[in-house]
């Protein structure tokens, strides 16, 4: 009996040293802009908690805001968050760099919307007119989806191998700060490559005009931002992960069917000074589509592999996505 009890206490003691799964907790990083509206809806309607309860799990959900792709990736790599969101550029970068370790992959697309490069410089009508006196604000120099789109556009304008022709003009600045600077007429920046609602707000100023759209560069609607996480978090927290995926899918469908309410949600969560009518007009714009299906992301993957920004070229978009939406006709 003493031997049995000794063995039992040993098993209990050893079991106590085995770390428990983190099931029931999720920390999510979102960014600024209407592109991230599905995450705002998930947060506002507590959809993760709702879907978790259907599985018999109570989930604690924490939300943080980050200002660009670099910060989004740093938060995930440091373990500060479990799920992050960012442009296709940062998502492909972290997918490539973590293969064989954290194995980061995309969960879902956040939708399609045009990225617009706007300027207040009256001498600039296209990117060919930009000079060293111009400064282009974007979320993260070199790696953001805005930066990668600008590089693709530079090759189209200046020729193969000239993708870095405009890189020296770019500076990292969160969208809210960049929009404020551009509208103020500050000499800090003369151009801003952004997404809605910032570009829409800027274009209301008669001194600001569009000189580039991502849709023109890519030949049509394209995914700008993704949600991504580590394979370990997905494997260790299957119920939490399933609740998150279901929540994003529900939020995406809800936005399409409730544009007025979605606009109100955005204004409240973002604490935006834009009017209900302005935000609703953006959400209802014909160039916008809220969908979990990725569009034209593989064009970025091919480009980044060709310029060696990523070491391995994927064979298909499914290589850098988890299989939750494999049944969709992505690209």
C-alpha positions as a Markdown table, in Angstrom:
| # | Residue | x | y | z |
|---|---|---|---|---|
| 1 | Unk | 0.0 | 0.0 | 0.0 |
| 2 | Unk | 2.9 | 2.4 | 0.9 |
| 3 | Unk | 4.5 | 1.6 | -2.5 |
| 4 | Unk | 1.2 | 2.2 | -4.3 |
| 5 | Unk | 0.6 | 5.6 | -2.5 |
| 6 | Unk | 4.1 | 6.6 | -3.2 |
| 7 | Unk | 3.7 | 5.9 | -6.9 |
| 8 | Unk | 0.3 | 7.7 | -6.9 |
| 9 | Unk | 1.8 | 10.9 | -5.3 |
| 10 | Unk | 4.7 | 10.7 | -7.8 |
| 11 | Unk | 2.3 | 10.6 | -10.7 |
| 12 | Unk | 0.3 | 13.5 | -9.3 |
| 13 | Unk | 3.4 | 15.5 | -8.8 |
| 14 | Unk | 4.7 | 14.8 | -12.3 |
| 15 | Unk | 1.3 | 15.6 | -13.7 |
| 16 | Unk | 1.3 | 19.0 | -12.0 |
| 17 | Unk | 4.5 | 20.0 | -13.8 |
| 18 | Unk | 2.9 | 19.3 | -17.3 |
| 19 | Unk | 1.6 | 22.7 | -18.6 |
| 20 | Unk | -2.1 | 22.7 | -19.3 |
| 21 | Unk | -3.5 | 23.7 | -22.6 |
| 22 | Unk | -4.5 | 27.4 | -22.9 |
| 23 | Unk | -8.0 | 26.3 | -24.1 |
| 24 | Unk | -10.5 | 29.0 | -23.2 |
| 25 | Unk | -8.4 | 32.1 | -23.8 |
| 26 | Unk | -7.6 | 34.0 | -26.9 |
| 27 | Unk | -5.7 | 37.3 | -27.4 |
| 28 | Unk | -6.3 | 39.1 | -30.8 |
| 29 | Unk | -4.5 | 42.0 | -32.4 |
| 30 | Unk | -6.5 | 44.1 | -34.8 |
| 31 | Unk | -5.4 | 47.2 | -36.9 |
| 32 | Unk | -7.0 | 50.5 | -37.9 |
| 33 | Unk | -9.4 | 50.8 | -40.8 |
| 34 | Unk | -12.6 | 49.4 | -42.3 |
| 35 | Unk | -10.6 | 46.5 | -43.6 |
| 36 | Unk | -10.6 | 45.1 | -40.1 |
| 37 | Unk | -14.4 | 45.6 | -39.6 |
| 38 | Unk | -15.1 | 41.8 | -39.3 |
| 39 | Unk | -12.9 | 41.7 | -36.2 |
| 40 | Unk | -14.7 | 44.8 | -34.8 |
| 41 | Unk | -18.0 | 43.0 | -35.2 |
| 42 | Unk | -16.6 | 39.8 | -33.6 |
| 43 | Unk | -15.5 | 41.9 | -30.6 |
| 44 | Unk | -18.7 | 44.0 | -30.4 |
| 45 | Unk | -21.1 | 41.1 | -30.6 |
| 46 | Unk | -19.0 | 38.8 | -28.5 |
| 47 | Unk | -19.2 | 36.1 | -31.2 |
| 48 | Unk | -16.3 | 34.1 | -30.0 |
| 49 | Unk | -17.8 | 33.7 | -26.6 |
| 50 | Unk | -21.2 | 32.8 | -28.3 |
| 51 | Unk | -19.7 | 30.0 | -30.4 |
| 52 | Unk | -17.6 | 28.8 | -27.5 |
| 53 | Unk | -20.6 | 28.4 | -25.3 |
| 54 | Unk | -22.1 | 26.1 | -28.0 |
| 55 | Unk | -19.1 | 23.8 | -27.4 |
| 56 | Unk | -19.4 | 24.0 | -23.7 |
| 57 | Unk | -16.4 | 26.3 | -23.2 |
| 58 | Unk | -16.1 | 29.7 | -21.6 |
| 59 | Unk | -13.5 | 31.8 | -23.4 |
| 60 | Unk | -11.8 | 34.9 | -22.2 |
| 61 | Unk | -11.1 | 37.2 | -25.1 |
| 62 | Unk | -8.6 | 40.1 | -25.1 |
| 63 | Unk | -8.3 | 42.7 | -27.8 |
| 64 | Unk | -5.3 | 44.9 | -28.7 |
| 65 | Unk | -4.6 | 47.4 | -31.4 |
| 66 | Unk | -1.4 | 47.5 | -33.5 |
| 67 | Unk | -0.4 | 50.1 | -36.1 |
| 68 | Unk | 1.1 | 48.1 | -38.9 |
| 69 | Unk | 2.3 | 44.7 | -40.2 |
| 70 | Unk | 5.7 | 44.8 | -38.3 |
| 71 | Unk | 3.9 | 45.4 | -35.0 |
| 72 | Unk | 1.4 | 42.7 | -35.8 |
| 73 | Unk | 4.1 | 40.1 | -36.5 |
| 74 | Unk | 6.1 | 41.2 | -33.5 |
| 75 | Unk | 3.1 | 40.7 | -31.2 |
| 76 | Unk | 2.5 | 37.2 | -32.6 |
| 77 | Unk | 6.2 | 36.1 | -32.4 |
| 78 | Unk | 6.7 | 37.5 | -28.9 |
| 79 | Unk | 3.6 | 35.5 | -27.7 |
| 80 | Unk | 1.8 | 38.7 | -26.7 |
| 81 | Unk | -1.1 | 37.7 | -28.8 |
| 82 | Unk | -2.5 | 34.4 | -30.1 |
| 83 | Unk | -4.0 | 35.7 | -33.3 |
| 84 | Unk | -3.0 | 38.7 | -35.3 |
| 85 | Unk | -4.1 | 40.6 | -38.5 |
| 86 | Unk | -2.2 | 42.3 | -41.2 |
| 87 | Unk | -1.6 | 42.7 | -44.9 |
| 88 | Unk | -0.6 | 39.9 | -47.2 |
| 89 | Unk | 3.0 | 41.2 | -47.2 |
| 90 | Unk | 3.6 | 40.7 | -43.5 |
| 91 | Unk | 1.5 | 37.5 | -43.5 |
| 92 | Unk | 3.7 | 35.9 | -46.3 |
| 93 | Unk | 6.9 | 37.1 | -44.5 |
| 94 | Unk | 6.0 | 35.5 | -41.2 |
| 95 | Unk | 4.8 | 32.3 | -43.0 |
| 96 | Unk | 8.1 | 32.0 | -44.7 |
| 97 | Unk | 10.3 | 32.8 | -41.7 |
| 98 | Unk | 8.4 | 30.4 | -39.3 |
| 99 | Unk | 8.3 | 27.3 | -41.4 |
| 100 | Unk | 9.4 | 24.4 | -39.3 |
| 101 | Unk | 9.1 | 26.3 | -36.0 |
| 102 | Unk | 5.9 | 28.2 | -35.2 |
| 103 | Unk | 4.4 | 27.5 | -38.7 |
| 104 | Unk | 2.3 | 30.6 | -39.0 |
| 105 | Unk | -0.5 | 30.4 | -41.5 |
| 106 | Unk | -3.5 | 32.5 | -42.5 |
| 107 | Unk | -6.9 | 31.6 | -41.1 |
| 108 | Unk | -9.0 | 33.7 | -43.4 |
| 109 | Unk | -9.1 | 36.8 | -45.6 |
| 110 | Unk | -10.8 | 39.9 | -44.3 |
| 111 | Unk | -12.1 | 41.0 | -47.6 |
| 112 | Unk | -11.3 | 43.1 | -50.7 |
| 113 | Unk | -10.9 | 46.8 | -50.8 |
| 114 | Unk | -8.8 | 49.2 | -52.9 |
| 115 | Unk | -5.6 | 50.6 | -51.4 |
| 116 | Unk | -5.2 | 54.1 | -52.7 |
| 117 | Unk | -2.1 | 56.2 | -52.9 |
| 118 | Unk | -3.1 | 59.9 | -52.6 |
| 119 | Unk | -1.0 | 63.1 | -52.6 |
| 120 | Unk | -1.3 | 66.8 | -51.9 |
| 121 | Unk | 1.5 | 67.7 | -54.2 |
| 122 | Unk | 0.0 | 69.5 | -57.2 |
| 123 | Unk | 3.0 | 68.5 | -59.4 |
| 124 | Unk | 2.4 | 64.8 | -58.9 |
| 125 | Unk | 0.0 | 63.1 | -61.3 |
| 126 | Unk | 1.4 | 59.6 | -61.2 |
| 127 | Unk | 4.2 | 57.7 | -59.3 |
| 128 | Unk | 6.6 | 58.7 | -62.1 |
| 129 | Unk | 6.3 | 62.3 | -61.0 |
| 130 | Unk | 7.4 | 61.6 | -57.4 |
| 131 | Unk | 10.8 | 63.1 | -56.5 |
| 132 | Unk | 13.2 | 62.9 | -53.5 |
| 133 | Unk | 11.2 | 65.8 | -52.0 |
| 134 | Unk | 8.2 | 63.6 | -51.6 |
| 135 | Unk | 7.5 | 61.4 | -48.6 |
| 136 | Unk | 5.0 | 58.5 | -48.8 |
| 137 | Unk | 3.5 | 57.4 | -45.5 |
| 138 | Unk | 2.4 | 53.7 | -45.2 |
| 139 | Unk | 2.0 | 51.4 | -42.2 |
| 140 | Unk | 5.3 | 49.5 | -42.4 |
| 141 | Unk | 8.2 | 50.3 | -44.8 |
| 142 | Unk | 9.3 | 47.3 | -46.9 |
| 143 | Unk | 6.8 | 44.7 | -45.7 |
| 144 | Unk | 3.3 | 46.1 | -45.5 |
| 145 | Unk | 0.8 | 45.2 | -48.2 |
| 146 | Unk | 1.0 | 48.9 | -49.2 |
| 147 | Unk | 4.8 | 48.7 | -49.5 |
| 148 | Unk | 4.7 | 45.5 | -51.6 |
| 149 | Unk | 1.9 | 47.0 | -53.8 |
| 150 | Unk | 4.1 | 50.1 | -54.3 |
| 151 | Unk | 7.0 | 47.9 | -55.3 |
| 152 | Unk | 4.9 | 46.0 | -57.9 |
| 153 | Unk | 3.7 | 49.3 | -59.3 |
| 154 | Unk | 7.3 | 50.6 | -59.4 |
| 155 | Unk | 8.3 | 47.6 | -61.6 |
| 156 | Unk | 5.4 | 48.3 | -63.9 |
| 157 | Unk | 6.3 | 52.0 | -64.2 |
| 158 | Unk | 10.1 | 51.8 | -64.3 |
| 159 | Unk | 10.9 | 48.3 | -65.5 |
| 160 | Unk | 11.9 | 44.8 | -64.2 |
| 161 | Unk | 14.3 | 44.9 | -61.3 |
| 162 | Unk | 13.2 | 48.5 | -60.4 |
| 163 | Unk | 10.9 | 47.5 | -57.6 |
| 164 | Unk | 12.8 | 49.4 | -55.0 |
| 165 | Unk | 12.8 | 52.7 | -57.0 |
| 166 | Unk | 10.4 | 54.4 | -54.6 |
| 167 | Unk | 11.4 | 52.7 | -51.3 |
| 168 | Unk | 13.6 | 55.6 | -50.3 |
| 169 | Unk | 10.5 | 57.9 | -50.3 |
| 170 | Unk | 8.5 | 55.8 | -47.8 |
| 171 | Unk | 8.2 | 56.2 | -44.1 |
| 172 | Unk | 6.3 | 54.1 | -41.5 |
| 173 | Unk | 3.3 | 55.9 | -39.9 |
| 174 | Unk | 0.0 | 54.6 | -38.6 |
| 175 | Unk | -2.9 | 55.5 | -40.9 |
| 176 | Unk | -4.6 | 57.9 | -38.4 |
| 177 | Unk | -1.4 | 59.9 | -37.9 |
| 178 | Unk | -0.6 | 59.9 | -41.7 |
| 179 | Unk | -4.1 | 61.2 | -42.6 |
| 180 | Unk | -3.9 | 64.0 | -40.0 |
| 181 | Unk | -0.5 | 65.0 | -41.3 |
| 182 | Unk | -1.5 | 65.0 | -45.0 |
| 183 | Unk | -4.7 | 66.9 | -44.4 |
| 184 | Unk | -2.9 | 69.5 | -42.3 |
| 185 | Unk | -0.6 | 70.4 | -45.2 |
| 186 | Unk | 2.4 | 69.4 | -43.1 |
| 187 | Unk | 5.7 | 69.0 | -45.0 |
| 188 | Unk | 6.3 | 65.7 | -43.1 |
| 189 | Unk | 4.6 | 63.8 | -45.8 |
| 190 | Unk | 3.2 | 64.6 | -49.3 |
| 191 | Unk | 1.5 | 61.2 | -50.0 |
| 192 | Unk | -0.3 | 58.5 | -48.1 |
| 193 | Unk | -0.9 | 54.9 | -49.2 |
| 194 | Unk | -3.8 | 53.7 | -47.2 |
| 195 | Unk | -7.1 | 52.0 | -47.0 |
| 196 | Unk | -10.6 | 53.2 | -46.1 |
| 197 | Unk | -11.8 | 55.2 | -44.4 |
| 198 | Unk | -8.6 | 57.2 | -44.4 |
| 199 | Unk | -8.3 | 57.6 | -48.1 |
| 200 | Unk | -11.9 | 58.6 | -48.5 |
| 201 | Unk | -11.6 | 61.2 | -45.8 |
| 202 | Unk | -8.5 | 62.6 | -47.5 |
| 203 | Unk | -10.1 | 62.8 | -50.9 |
| 204 | Unk | -12.8 | 65.1 | -49.6 |
| 205 | Unk | -10.0 | 67.7 | -49.6 |
| 206 | Unk | -9.9 | 69.3 | -53.1 |
| 207 | Unk | -6.1 | 69.6 | -52.9 |
| 208 | Unk | -5.7 | 65.8 | -52.6 |
| 209 | Unk | -6.0 | 63.4 | -55.5 |
| 210 | Unk | -5.5 | 59.6 | -56.2 |
| 211 | Unk | -2.4 | 58.7 | -58.2 |
| 212 | Unk | -2.5 | 54.9 | -57.7 |
| 213 | Unk | -5.0 | 52.1 | -56.9 |
| 214 | Unk | -4.1 | 48.6 | -55.9 |
| 215 | Unk | -6.9 | 47.3 | -58.1 |
| 216 | Unk | -5.1 | 48.9 | -61.2 |
| 217 | Unk | -1.8 | 47.4 | -60.1 |
| 218 | Unk | -3.2 | 43.9 | -59.6 |
| 219 | Unk | -5.8 | 43.9 | -62.4 |
| 220 | Unk | -8.9 | 43.9 | -60.2 |
| 221 | Unk | -10.2 | 43.3 | -56.7 |
| 222 | Unk | -7.7 | 41.8 | -54.3 |
| 223 | Unk | -7.4 | 40.8 | -50.7 |
| 224 | Unk | -5.5 | 43.4 | -48.7 |
| 225 | Unk | -5.5 | 41.9 | -45.1 |
| 226 | Unk | -5.6 | 38.5 | -43.5 |
| 227 | Unk | -6.0 | 36.9 | -40.1 |
| 228 | Unk | -3.2 | 34.6 | -39.1 |
| 229 | Unk | -1.9 | 32.5 | -36.2 |
| 230 | Unk | 0.6 | 29.8 | -35.2 |
| 231 | Unk | 0.0 | 26.1 | -35.9 |
| 232 | Unk | 0.7 | 25.4 | -32.2 |
| 233 | Unk | -2.1 | 27.7 | -31.0 |
| 234 | Unk | -4.5 | 26.0 | -33.5 |
| 235 | Unk | -3.5 | 22.5 | -32.4 |
| 236 | Unk | -3.5 | 23.2 | -28.7 |
| 237 | Unk | -6.8 | 25.1 | -28.6 |
| 238 | Unk | -9.1 | 23.3 | -31.0 |
| 239 | Unk | -12.4 | 24.5 | -29.4 |
| 240 | Unk | -11.2 | 28.1 | -29.0 |
| 241 | Unk | -9.9 | 28.1 | -32.6 |
| 242 | Unk | -13.1 | 26.7 | -34.0 |
| 243 | Unk | -15.1 | 29.3 | -32.1 |
| 244 | Unk | -12.9 | 32.0 | -33.5 |
| 245 | Unk | -13.3 | 30.8 | -37.1 |
| 246 | Unk | -17.0 | 30.5 | -36.7 |
| 247 | Unk | -17.2 | 34.0 | -35.3 |
| 248 | Unk | -15.3 | 35.5 | -38.2 |
| 249 | Unk | -17.5 | 33.7 | -40.7 |
| 250 | Unk | -20.6 | 35.0 | -39.0 |
| 251 | Unk | -19.3 | 38.5 | -38.7 |
| 252 | Unk | -18.5 | 38.6 | -42.4 |
| 253 | Unk | -21.9 | 37.5 | -43.4 |
| 254 | Unk | -23.6 | 39.9 | -41.0 |
| 255 | Unk | -21.7 | 42.9 | -42.4 |
| 256 | Unk | -22.9 | 42.1 | -45.9 |
| 257 | Unk | -26.5 | 42.0 | -44.7 |
| 258 | Unk | -26.4 | 44.8 | -42.2 |
| 259 | Unk | -24.4 | 47.7 | -43.6 |
| 260 | Unk | -26.0 | 50.5 | -41.6 |
| 261 | Unk | -25.5 | 48.6 | -38.3 |
| 262 | Unk | -22.0 | 47.7 | -39.4 |
| 263 | Unk | -21.2 | 51.3 | -39.9 |
| 264 | Unk | -22.4 | 52.2 | -36.5 |
| 265 | Unk | -20.3 | 49.4 | -35.0 |
| 266 | Unk | -17.2 | 50.7 | -36.8 |
| 267 | Unk | -17.7 | 54.3 | -35.5 |
| 268 | Unk | -18.3 | 53.1 | -32.0 |
| 269 | Unk | -15.4 | 50.7 | -31.7 |
| 270 | Unk | -12.9 | 52.8 | -33.6 |
| 271 | Unk | -14.2 | 56.0 | -31.9 |
| 272 | Unk | -14.2 | 57.5 | -35.4 |
| 273 | Unk | -15.3 | 61.1 | -36.0 |
| 274 | Unk | -16.7 | 60.1 | -39.4 |
| 275 | Unk | -20.5 | 60.3 | -39.8 |
| 276 | Unk | -22.8 | 57.3 | -40.1 |
| 277 | Unk | -23.5 | 58.2 | -43.8 |
| 278 | Unk | -19.8 | 58.4 | -44.6 |
| 279 | Unk | -18.9 | 55.1 | -43.2 |
| 280 | Unk | -22.0 | 53.4 | -44.6 |
| 281 | Unk | -21.1 | 54.7 | -48.1 |
| 282 | Unk | -17.6 | 53.2 | -47.8 |
| 283 | Unk | -19.0 | 49.8 | -46.6 |
| 284 | Unk | -21.5 | 49.8 | -49.5 |
| 285 | Unk | -19.0 | 50.9 | -52.1 |
| 286 | Unk | -19.1 | 48.6 | -55.2 |
| 287 | Unk | -15.3 | 48.1 | -54.9 |
| 288 | Unk | -15.7 | 46.6 | -51.4 |
| 289 | Unk | -16.3 | 43.0 | -50.6 |
| 290 | Unk | -16.3 | 41.4 | -47.2 |
| 291 | Unk | -15.4 | 37.8 | -47.7 |
| 292 | Unk | -13.2 | 35.2 | -46.0 |
| 293 | Unk | -12.1 | 34.0 | -49.5 |
| 294 | Unk | -8.6 | 35.2 | -50.5 |
| 295 | Unk | -8.4 | 37.1 | -53.9 |
| 296 | Unk | -5.1 | 37.5 | -55.8 |
| 297 | Unk | -2.9 | 36.9 | -52.8 |
| 298 | Unk | -0.8 | 34.5 | -54.9 |
| 299 | Unk | 0.4 | 37.4 | -57.1 |
| 300 | Unk | 2.1 | 38.9 | -54.0 |
| 301 | Unk | 3.6 | 35.5 | -53.2 |
| 302 | Unk | 5.0 | 35.1 | -56.7 |
| 303 | Unk | 6.4 | 38.7 | -56.6 |
| 304 | Unk | 8.0 | 38.3 | -53.1 |
| 305 | Unk | 9.6 | 35.0 | -54.1 |
| 306 | Unk | 11.0 | 36.5 | -57.3 |
| 307 | Unk | 12.6 | 39.4 | -55.5 |
| 308 | Unk | 13.7 | 37.0 | -52.7 |
| 309 | Unk | 11.7 | 38.7 | -50.0 |
| 310 | Unk | 10.6 | 35.2 | -49.1 |
| 311 | Unk | 12.9 | 32.2 | -49.5 |
| 312 | Unk | 10.3 | 29.7 | -50.7 |
| 313 | Unk | 7.7 | 30.2 | -53.4 |
| 314 | Unk | 4.4 | 28.5 | -52.4 |
| 315 | Unk | 2.8 | 26.2 | -55.0 |
| 316 | Unk | -0.7 | 27.6 | -54.3 |
| 317 | Unk | -2.5 | 29.9 | -51.9 |
| 318 | Unk | -3.4 | 26.9 | -49.8 |
| 319 | Unk | 0.2 | 26.5 | -48.8 |
| 320 | Unk | 0.1 | 29.6 | -46.5 |
| 321 | Unk | -3.5 | 29.1 | -45.3 |
| 322 | Unk | -5.0 | 26.6 | -42.9 |
| 323 | Unk | -7.6 | 24.3 | -44.4 |
| 324 | Unk | -10.7 | 26.0 | -42.8 |
| 325 | Unk | -11.7 | 27.6 | -46.1 |
| 326 | Unk | -10.1 | 25.3 | -48.6 |
| 327 | Unk | -13.5 | 24.7 | -50.2 |
| 328 | Unk | -13.6 | 28.3 | -51.4 |
| 329 | Unk | -12.3 | 29.3 | -54.8 |
| 330 | Unk | -9.5 | 31.5 | -53.6 |
| 331 | Unk | -6.4 | 32.7 | -55.3 |
